[in-house]
CSV table of C-alpha atoms in Angstrom, one decimal:
chain,number,residue,atom,x,y,z
A,238,SER,CA,78.3,47.7,97.9
A,239,GLN,CA,74.8,47.6,96.5
A,240,ARG,CA,73.1,49.0,99.6
A,241,ILE,CA,75.0,52.1,100.6
A,242,GLY,CA,72.6,54.8,101.6
A,243,VAL,CA,73.3,58.4,102.9
A,244,THR,CA,71.2,60.4,105.1
A,245,GLY,CA,71.5,63.3,107.7
A,246,ASN,CA,69.6,66.2,109.2
A,247,SER,CA,70.3,69.9,108.9
A,248,GLY,CA,74.1,70.1,108.5
A,249,GLY,CA,73.8,66.4,107.8
A,250,GLY,CA,71.1,67.1,105.2
A,251,THR,CA,73.5,69.6,103.7
A,252,MET,CA,76.3,67.0,103.5
A,253,THR,CA,73.9,64.4,102.1
A,254,THR,CA,72.8,66.8,99.3
A,255,TRP,CA,76.4,67.8,98.3
A,256,LEU,CA,77.5,64.1,98.5
A,257,CYS,CA,74.8,63.2,96.1
A,258,GLY,CA,76.3,65.7,93.7
A,259,VAL,CA,79.9,64.5,93.8
A,260,GLU,CA,79.8,60.7,94.6
A,261,GLN,CA,78.1,58.0,92.5
A,262,ARG,CA,78.6,55.1,95.0
A,263,TRP,CA,75.5,55.9,97.0
A,264,THR,CA,72.6,53.7,96.0
A,265,MET,CA,69.9,55.8,97.8
A,266,ALA,CA,69.7,59.0,99.7
A,267,ALA,CA,67.4,60.8,102.2
A,268,PRO,CA,68.5,64.4,103.0
A,269,SER,CA,66.5,65.9,105.9
A,270,CYS,CA,65.7,69.5,106.9
A,271,PHE,CA,67.9,71.2,104.3
A,272,VAL,CA,66.6,70.9,100.8
A,273,THR,CA,64.5,73.8,99.7
A,274,THR,CA,65.6,76.5,97.1
A,275,PHE,CA,68.1,79.2,97.2
A,276,ARG,CA,65.4,81.6,96.2
A,277,ARG,CA,63.2,80.8,99.2
A,278,ASN,CA,66.2,81.1,101.6
A,279,MET,CA,67.1,84.5,100.1
A,280,GLU,CA,63.6,85.9,100.0
A,281,ASN,CA,62.9,84.7,103.5
A,282,GLU,CA,66.0,86.5,104.6
A,283,LEU,CA,67.5,83.3,106.0
A,284,PRO,CA,71.3,83.5,106.4
A,285,ALA,CA,72.4,79.9,105.9
A,286,ASP,CA,75.7,78.5,107.1
A,287,THR,CA,78.7,79.2,105.0
A,288,GLU,CA,79.0,75.6,103.9
A,289,GLN,CA,75.4,75.7,102.8
A,290,CYS,CA,76.2,78.4,100.2
A,291,PRO,CA,78.5,76.9,97.6
A,292,PRO,CA,80.7,79.6,95.8
A,293,GLN,CA,79.5,80.4,92.3
A,294,ALA,CA,76.4,78.2,92.7
A,295,LEU,CA,73.9,80.9,91.7
A,296,ALA,CA,76.2,82.1,88.9
A,297,LEU,CA,76.2,78.6,87.5
A,298,GLY,CA,72.4,78.4,87.8
A,299,LEU,CA,72.5,75.6,90.3
A,300,ASP,CA,70.0,74.9,93.1
A,301,HIS,CA,69.6,72.2,95.8
A,302,ASP,CA,67.8,69.8,93.5
A,303,ASP,CA,70.6,69.9,90.9
A,304,PHE,CA,72.9,68.2,93.4
A,305,LEU,CA,70.4,65.5,94.0
A,306,ALA,CA,69.7,65.2,90.2
A,307,ALA,CA,73.4,64.1,89.8
A,308,LEU,CA,72.4,60.9,91.6
A,309,ALA,CA,69.4,60.2,89.3
A,310,PRO,CA,67.8,57.7,88.6
A,311,LYS,CA,68.8,56.2,92.0
A,312,PRO,CA,66.1,56.4,94.7
A,313,ILE,CA,65.9,59.6,96.8
A,314,VAL,CA,63.4,60.8,99.3
A,315,ILE,CA,63.5,64.5,100.4
A,316,LEU,CA,62.5,65.0,104.0
A,317,GLY,CA,61.3,68.4,105.3
A,318,LYS,CA,59.3,69.9,108.1
A,319,GLU,CA,56.2,72.0,107.9
A,320,ARG,CA,57.4,74.4,110.6
A,321,ASP,CA,61.1,74.5,109.6
A,322,TYR,CA,63.0,77.7,108.7
A,323,PHE,CA,63.9,75.8,105.5
A,324,ASP,CA,60.7,76.6,103.7
A,325,ALA,CA,58.5,73.7,103.0
A,326,ARG,CA,57.4,75.4,99.7
A,327,GLY,CA,60.9,75.0,98.5
A,328,VAL,CA,60.9,71.3,99.5
A,329,GLU,CA,57.9,70.8,97.3
A,330,GLU,CA,59.4,72.9,94.4
A,331,ALA,CA,62.6,70.9,94.5
A,332,HIS,CA,60.6,67.6,94.6
A,333,ALA,CA,58.5,68.7,91.6
A,334,ARG,CA,61.6,69.5,89.5
A,335,LEU,CA,63.2,66.2,90.4
A,336,ARG,CA,59.9,64.3,89.7
A,337,ARG,CA,59.9,65.8,86.2
A,338,LEU,CA,63.4,64.5,85.7
A,339,TYR,CA,62.6,61.1,87.1
A,340,GLU,CA,59.5,60.9,84.8
A,341,LEU,CA,61.7,61.6,81.8
A,342,LEU,CA,64.0,58.8,83.0
A,343,GLY,CA,61.0,56.4,83.3
A,344,VAL,CA,61.3,55.9,87.1
A,345,PRO,CA,59.0,58.4,88.8
A,346,GLU,CA,58.6,56.0,91.8
A,347,GLN,CA,62.2,56.5,92.6
A,348,ILE,CA,61.8,60.1,93.9
A,349,GLY,CA,59.8,60.8,97.0
A,350,VAL,CA,59.0,63.5,99.5
A,351,PHE,CA,57.9,63.6,103.2
A,352,ILE,CA,57.1,66.7,105.2
A,353,GLY,CA,56.7,66.2,108.9
A,354,PRO,CA,54.4,68.3,111.0
A,355,THR,CA,56.8,69.8,113.5
A,356,THR,CA,59.9,72.0,113.7
A,357,HIS,CA,63.6,71.6,112.6
A,358,GLY,CA,65.1,68.2,113.6
A,359,TYR,CA,65.4,64.6,112.7
A,360,THR,CA,62.3,63.6,114.7
A,361,GLN,CA,60.7,60.2,114.8
A,362,GLU,CA,58.2,60.7,112.0
A,363,ASN,CA,61.0,61.8,109.6
A,364,ARG,CA,63.3,59.0,110.7
A,365,GLU,CA,60.5,56.5,110.0
A,366,ALA,CA,59.9,58.0,106.6
A,367,MET,CA,63.6,57.4,105.9
A,368,TYR,CA,63.3,53.7,107.2
A,369,ARG,CA,60.3,53.0,105.0
A,370,TRP,CA,62.1,54.4,101.9
A,371,PHE,CA,65.4,52.6,102.5
A,372,ASN,CA,63.6,49.3,103.4
A,373,GLN,CA,61.4,49.6,100.3
A,374,VAL,CA,64.6,50.1,98.2
A,375,THR,CA,66.7,47.3,99.7
A,376,LYS,CA,63.9,44.8,100.5
A,377,VAL,CA,65.8,43.8,103.7
A,378,SER,CA,63.0,44.6,106.0
A,379,GLU,CA,59.3,45.4,106.0
A,380,ALA,CA,59.5,47.5,109.1
A,381,THR,CA,57.8,50.9,108.9
A,382,THR,CA,58.1,52.2,112.4
A,383,GLU,CA,61.0,52.7,114.8
A,384,PRO,CA,61.6,50.2,117.6
A,385,PRO,CA,62.5,51.4,121.1
A,386,LEU,CA,66.0,52.9,121.1
A,387,THR,CA,68.8,52.7,123.6
A,388,LEU,CA,70.9,55.8,123.2
A,389,GLU,CA,74.6,55.2,123.5
A,390,GLU,CA,76.7,57.4,125.8
A,391,ASP,CA,78.8,60.0,124.0
A,392,GLN,CA,82.0,58.3,125.1
A,393,GLN,CA,80.9,55.0,123.4
A,394,LEU,CA,80.7,56.9,120.1
A,395,TRP,CA,84.0,58.6,120.3
A,396,CYS,CA,86.6,57.5,117.7
A,397,THR,CA,89.5,59.0,119.7
A,398,PRO,CA,90.2,58.7,123.4
A,399,LYS,CA,88.7,62.1,124.2
A,400,GLY,CA,86.6,62.7,121.1
A,401,GLN,CA,89.0,65.3,119.6
A,402,VAL,CA,91.2,64.4,116.6
A,403,ALA,CA,93.5,67.5,117.4
A,404,GLU,CA,94.5,66.0,120.7
A,405,LEU,CA,96.2,63.1,118.8
A,406,GLY,CA,98.8,65.5,117.4
A,407,ALA,CA,97.0,65.9,114.0
A,408,ARG,CA,97.3,69.0,112.0
A,409,THR,CA,94.3,71.4,112.3
A,410,VAL,CA,92.5,73.2,109.5
A,411,PHE,CA,94.3,76.4,110.5
A,412,GLN,CA,97.7,74.7,110.1
A,413,PHE,CA,96.8,73.6,106.5
A,414,THR,CA,95.6,77.1,105.7
A,415,ARG,CA,98.7,78.7,107.1
A,416,GLU,CA,100.9,76.3,105.1
A,417,LYS,CA,98.9,77.0,101.9
A,418,SER,CA,99.3,80.8,102.5
A,419,GLN,CA,103.1,80.4,102.9
A,420,ALA,CA,103.4,78.3,99.8
A,421,LEU,CA,101.4,80.8,97.7
A,422,ALA,CA,103.5,83.7,99.0
A,423,THR,CA,106.7,81.9,97.9
A,424,ALA,CA,105.2,81.1,94.5
A,425,ARG,CA,103.6,84.5,94.0
A,426,GLY,CA,106.5,86.8,94.8
A,427,GLU,CA,105.9,90.6,94.4
A,428,VAL,CA,103.2,91.6,91.9
A,429,SER,CA,103.4,95.0,90.3
A,430,GLY,CA,102.5,97.1,87.2
A,431,GLU,CA,100.0,95.8,84.7
A,432,ALA,CA,100.1,92.3,86.3
A,433,LEU,CA,98.8,93.8,89.5
A,434,THR,CA,96.0,95.8,87.9
A,435,ARG,CA,94.9,92.7,86.0
A,436,ALA,CA,95.0,90.6,89.1
A,437,VAL,CA,93.0,93.2,91.1
A,438,THR,CA,90.4,93.5,88.4
A,439,ASP,CA,90.1,89.7,88.0
A,440,VAL,CA,90.0,88.8,91.7
A,441,LEU,CA,87.5,91.5,92.5
A,442,LYS,CA,85.4,90.4,89.4
A,443,LEU,CA,85.1,94.1,88.5
A,444,ARG,CA,82.6,94.9,85.7
A,445,PRO,CA,83.3,97.4,83.0
A,446,ARG,CA,82.2,101.0,83.7
A,447,ALA,CA,80.7,103.1,80.8
A,448,GLY,CA,80.3,106.8,80.8
A,449,THR,CA,79.4,109.2,83.6
A,450,PRO,CA,77.1,107.8,86.3
A,451,ASP,CA,73.7,109.4,86.7
A,452,TYR,CA,72.9,110.8,90.1
A,453,ARG,CA,70.1,112.1,92.3
A,454,ILE,CA,70.1,115.1,94.5
A,455,LEU,CA,68.6,113.7,97.7
A,456,ARG,CA,68.5,116.2,100.4
A,457,TYR,CA,70.0,119.3,102.0
A,458,LEU,CA,71.9,118.5,105.2
A,459,SER,CA,72.7,121.0,107.9
A,460,ALA,CA,73.5,121.3,111.6
A,461,ARG,CA,75.0,117.9,111.9
A,462,ARG,CA,78.3,118.9,113.6
A,463,TYR,CA,80.2,118.2,110.3
A,464,PRO,CA,83.5,120.1,109.8
A,465,LEU,CA,81.6,122.5,107.5
A,466,PRO,CA,78.1,123.8,108.4
A,467,GLN,CA,76.3,122.6,105.3
A,468,ALA,CA,76.1,119.5,103.1
A,469,VAL,CA,74.1,117.9,100.3
A,470,ALA,CA,73.5,114.1,99.9
A,471,TYR,CA,73.8,112.8,96.3
A,472,ALA,CA,73.0,109.2,95.2
A,473,VAL,CA,75.4,108.2,92.5
A,474,GLU,CA,74.1,105.3,90.4
A,475,THR,CA,76.9,102.7,90.2
A,476,GLU,CA,74.7,99.9,88.7
A,477,PRO,CA,71.0,99.8,87.8
A,478,GLY,CA,69.1,100.1,91.1
A,479,ILE,CA,72.3,100.5,93.1
A,480,GLN,CA,73.5,103.9,94.5
A,481,ALA,CA,76.6,105.0,96.4
A,482,LEU,CA,75.6,107.7,98.9
A,483,VAL,CA,77.9,110.7,98.6
A,484,TYR,CA,78.0,113.8,100.8
A,485,ARG,CA,79.5,117.0,99.5
A,486,LEU,CA,80.3,119.6,102.3
A,487,TYR,CA,79.6,123.3,101.8
A,488,GLN,CA,80.4,126.5,103.6
A,489,GLU,CA,77.1,128.0,102.6
A,490,SER,CA,73.6,126.6,102.0
A,491,TRP,CA,73.4,124.5,98.8
A,492,PHE,CA,70.5,122.6,97.2
A,493,SER,CA,71.6,121.7,93.7
A,494,ARG,CA,74.4,120.0,91.8
A,495,PRO,CA,78.0,120.3,92.9
A,496,PRO,CA,79.9,123.3,91.5
A,497,ARG,CA,83.0,123.0,89.4
A,498,THR,CA,85.9,124.3,91.6
A,499,GLY,CA,89.0,122.9,89.9
A,500,PRO,CA,90.7,119.6,89.7
A,501,ARG,CA,91.7,119.0,93.4
A,502,ALA,CA,89.2,117.4,95.7
A,503,ILE,CA,89.1,115.1,98.8
A,504,LEU,CA,87.1,111.8,98.8
A,505,TYR,CA,86.7,110.1,102.2
A,506,VAL,CA,85.5,106.5,101.9
A,507,ALA,CA,83.8,105.6,105.2
A,508,HIS,CA,84.5,102.6,107.4
A,509,LEU,CA,80.9,102.2,108.5
A,510,SER,CA,79.1,105.6,108.2
A,511,SER,CA,80.0,108.9,106.6
A,512,ASP,CA,77.5,110.7,108.8
A,513,ALA,CA,79.0,109.3,112.0
A,514,GLU,CA,82.6,109.7,110.9
A,515,LEU,CA,82.2,113.2,109.7
A,516,ARG,CA,81.3,114.1,113.3
A,517,GLU,CA,83.7,111.8,115.1
A,518,GLU,CA,86.7,110.8,112.9
A,519,PRO,CA,89.7,113.3,113.5
A,520,LEU,CA,91.4,112.2,110.3
A,521,VAL,CA,88.7,114.0,108.3
A,522,ARG,CA,89.4,117.3,110.0
A,523,GLU,CA,93.1,116.8,109.8
A,524,VAL,CA,93.0,116.3,106.0
A,525,MET,CA,90.7,119.3,105.6
A,526,GLN,CA,93.0,121.6,107.6
A,527,ALA,CA,95.9,120.5,105.4
A,528,GLU,CA,93.9,121.3,102.3
A,529,PRO,CA,91.5,124.1,103.2
A,530,ASP,CA,90.7,125.0,99.5
A,531,SER,CA,89.8,121.4,98.4
A,532,PRO,CA,86.2,120.5,98.3
A,533,VAL,CA,85.3,117.5,100.4
A,534,PHE,CA,83.2,114.5,99.3
A,535,THR,CA,82.4,111.4,101.4
A,536,CYS,CA,81.2,108.0,100.2
A,537,ASP,CA,79.1,105.3,101.7
A,538,VAL,CA,79.5,102.3,99.4
A,539,ARG,CA,76.6,99.7,99.1
A,540,GLY,CA,75.7,98.2,102.5
A,541,ILE,CA,77.4,100.9,104.5
A,542,GLY,CA,76.0,104.0,106.2
A,543,GLU,CA,72.8,105.3,104.7
A,544,SER,CA,72.5,102.1,102.5
A,545,ARG,CA,73.0,99.8,105.5
A,546,PRO,CA,70.2,97.3,105.3
A,547,GLU,CA,68.0,95.8,108.0
A,548,THR,CA,67.8,92.5,106.3
A,549,CYS,CA,67.7,89.4,108.6
A,550,GLY,CA,66.4,91.5,111.6
A,551,VAL,CA,66.9,94.9,113.2
A,552,ASN,CA,70.4,95.6,114.4
A,553,THR,CA,71.9,92.4,113.1
A,554,PHE,CA,74.5,94.0,110.9
A,555,HIS,CA,77.5,92.8,112.9
A,556,SER,CA,76.1,89.5,114.0
A,557,ARG,CA,77.5,86.3,112.6
A,558,TYR,CA,74.1,85.7,110.8
A,559,GLY,CA,73.3,89.3,110.1
A,560,SER,CA,72.8,91.4,107.0
A,561,ASP,CA,76.5,92.0,106.3
A,562,PHE,CA,77.1,88.2,106.2
A,563,PHE,CA,73.9,87.6,104.3
A,564,TYR,CA,74.9,89.9,101.3
A,565,ALA,CA,78.5,88.8,101.4
A,566,ILE,CA,77.7,85.1,101.2
A,567,HIS,CA,75.2,85.6,98.4
A,568,SER,CA,77.7,87.7,96.5
A,569,LEU,CA,80.1,84.7,96.6
A,570,MET,CA,77.4,82.5,95.3
A,571,LEU,CA,76.8,85.0,92.5
A,572,ASP,CA,80.6,85.0,91.8
A,573,ARG,CA,80.8,88.7,92.5
A,574,PRO,CA,82.7,89.3,95.8
A,575,TYR,CA,81.0,92.0,98.0
A,576,LEU,CA,84.2,93.8,98.3
A,577,GLY,CA,84.5,93.9,94.5
A,578,GLN,CA,81.1,95.5,94.3
A,579,LYS,CA,82.1,98.1,96.9
A,580,ALA,CA,85.3,98.9,95.0
A,581,HIS,CA,83.2,99.3,91.9
A,582,ASP,CA,81.1,101.9,93.8
A,583,VAL,CA,84.2,103.9,94.7
A,584,LEU,CA,85.5,103.7,91.1
A,585,CYS,CA,82.1,105.0,89.8
A,586,VAL,CA,82.2,107.9,92.4
A,587,LEU,CA,85.6,108.8,91.1
A,588,ASP,CA,84.2,108.8,87.5
A,589,TRP,CA,81.4,111.1,88.7
A,590,MET,CA,83.8,113.4,90.4
A,591,ALA,CA,85.9,113.5,87.2
A,592,SER,CA,82.8,114.6,85.3
A,593,LEU,CA,82.7,117.6,87.7
A,594,GLY,CA,86.3,118.4,86.9
A,595,HIS,CA,87.9,116.7,89.9
A,596,THR,CA,90.7,114.8,88.3
A,597,ASP,CA,93.2,115.2,91.1
A,598,VAL,CA,91.6,113.4,94.0
A,599,HIS,CA,93.1,112.7,97.5
A,600,VAL,CA,91.5,109.4,98.4
A,601,VAL,CA,91.2,109.1,102.2
A,602,ALA,CA,89.7,105.9,103.6
A,603,LYS,CA,89.3,104.1,106.9
A,604,GLY,CA,88.9,100.5,108.1
A,605,TRP,CA,86.6,98.5,105.9
A,606,GLY,CA,86.5,101.4,103.5
A,607,ALA,CA,90.3,101.4,103.3
A,608,LEU,CA,90.1,98.1,101.3
A,609,ALA,CA,87.7,99.4,98.7
A,610,GLY,CA,89.6,102.7,98.6
A,611,THR,CA,92.9,100.9,98.1
A,612,PHE,CA,91.7,99.0,95.1
A,613,ALA,CA,90.0,102.0,93.6
A,614,ALA,CA,93.2,104.1,94.0
A,615,VAL,CA,95.3,101.4,92.4
A,616,LEU,CA,93.0,101.4,89.3
A,617,HIS,CA,91.7,105.0,88.9
A,618,GLN,CA,93.9,107.7,87.3
A,619,SER,CA,92.1,110.5,89.2
A,620,ALA,CA,93.4,109.1,92.5
A,621,ARG,CA,96.6,111.1,92.9
A,622,GLN,CA,97.1,110.9,96.6
A,623,VAL,CA,96.1,108.2,99.2
A,624,THR,CA,95.8,108.2,102.9
A,625,LEU,CA,94.6,105.1,104.7
A,626,LYS,CA,93.7,104.7,108.4
A,627,ASN,CA,93.2,101.2,110.0
A,628,ALA,CA,94.0,99.5,106.7
A,629,LEU,CA,94.4,95.7,106.8
A,630,THR,CA,98.1,94.8,106.9
A,631,SER,CA,97.7,91.9,104.5
A,632,TYR,CA,95.4,89.0,103.6
A,633,ARG,CA,98.3,86.7,104.4
A,634,ASP,CA,98.1,87.9,108.1
A,635,VAL,CA,94.4,86.8,108.1
A,636,ALA,CA,95.2,83.4,106.5
A,637,GLU,CA,98.0,82.7,108.9
A,638,SER,CA,96.2,83.8,112.1
A,639,GLU,CA,94.2,81.2,114.0
A,640,GLU,CA,91.6,83.8,114.8
A,641,TYR,CA,90.7,87.0,112.9
A,642,GLY,CA,88.3,89.9,113.3
A,643,TRP,CA,87.6,90.9,109.7
A,644,PRO,CA,84.2,90.0,108.3
A,645,LEU,CA,83.4,87.9,105.2
A,646,SER,CA,82.3,91.1,103.4
A,647,VAL,CA,85.9,92.3,103.0
A,648,LEU,CA,87.6,88.9,102.2
A,649,LEU,CA,88.4,87.9,98.6
A,650,PRO,CA,88.2,84.3,97.4
A,651,ASN,CA,91.6,83.0,96.1
A,652,VAL,CA,93.2,86.4,96.5
A,653,LEU,CA,96.6,85.0,97.7
A,654,ALA,CA,97.0,83.0,94.6
A,655,HIS,CA,97.3,86.3,92.7
A,656,PHE,CA,98.4,89.2,94.9
A,657,ASP,CA,98.3,90.6,98.4
A,658,LEU,CA,97.6,94.0,99.9
A,659,PRO,CA,101.3,94.9,100.3
A,660,ASP,CA,101.6,94.7,96.5
A,661,CYS,CA,98.9,97.4,96.3
A,662,TYR,CA,100.5,99.5,99.0
A,663,ARG,CA,103.8,99.4,97.1
A,664,ALA,CA,102.1,100.5,93.9
A,665,LEU,CA,100.5,103.4,95.8
A,666,GLN,CA,103.8,104.7,97.1
A,667,ALA,CA,104.0,106.7,93.8
A,668,LYS,CA,100.8,108.4,94.9
A,669,GLY,CA,102.2,109.5,98.2
A,670,LEU,CA,100.6,106.7,100.2
A,671,ARG,CA,100.3,107.3,104.0
A,672,ILE,CA,99.1,104.5,106.2
A,673,ILE,CA,98.0,105.4,109.7
A,674,GLU,CA,97.5,102.8,112.5
A,675,PRO,CA,97.2,99.7,110.3
A,676,TRP,CA,95.0,96.9,111.7
A,677,ASN,CA,96.3,93.3,111.8
A,678,ALA,CA,94.2,90.1,111.4
A,679,MET,CA,92.2,90.9,114.6
A,680,ALA,CA,91.3,94.3,113.2
A,681,THR,CA,93.3,96.0,116.0
A,682,VAL,CA,96.6,97.8,116.1
């Protein structure tokens, strides 16, 4: 019990780091090819695995070294690689911070660092650095190099007959999730009225909005096969440095601020791109034909359409380690769900439209945009009518489906403990809600 060390590489280095933060029985540790800093990962546009991005970590001011600091003053050596995608500069920065702590504790010799010359992996030089460290701590061996190894066959290392726990009749992670969702639904019941608005505000982590948003007149748009021949793009500032891109369609050429034309207006919240959907989505033309006298606005919330980033590589938006995931996972670390930020954008656009006199708005939204549009319509008094296409049936459907097609950017932590989308849809019935072709967990009809 006095010589229990923990080590691992990459995902194992991740587990080693977190285990140091939550368990005091370890007497020594050697995380390999993980420890750096969250800042280096972010600035290097490195999308880390979900389990490497603890919720609220950035909001709480935590970094990799803080989890290791929880084990101080016990001996720790940080192992890195010079050519790893986990930045060696961050390895050195984490070590420097920990060394300062260990100096204050009077045991600077108990913290070490080794950076091997090659790429990501628990290669021999890093393993030998771990052996030397653990042997120095335990005094059970003076060995500093690795002897010849005989690698066991995979089958010899299995702890079940075929290497899979699920084949023993054990419950899977999915089954635990489904049962949790069912239990929460029973405990939650239907949520409505002020309880629903509070729950939506709290779960989305919505920030207060003050006054009328400022905006920029970006450019005159024409000849794009939109339902009307002319358009102007406006950038509505929803937070300092953040803009929602809004198009306003015109019959004639226009270059300036939107005119005041009465309270009624249409706001279309795009699924992926206002520009593409104005040309291709039949719902836009259908709504415009039903309301020929209502001015039409469209909205690209942050990360969508014209504000879609090229972070993490060109055309990676939909990939599992692409820009959409990158911003969604960092939003959870900042304790500000990405979907909450998008809903905030729609709310600010509605504030801006109200400043133009449009206080009777028909909110029309599609797909991913239908989620932000739903929450904004529940909360904003100017939203008087709502049409949703390809809206998610419920978060419960996602939680209780073994596979699902919705991205992390539209999921909300702990939402089912407080409300579900059908609660919002019931509340919007009073605003003439129409749902067209809803999407289930797989994002299909």
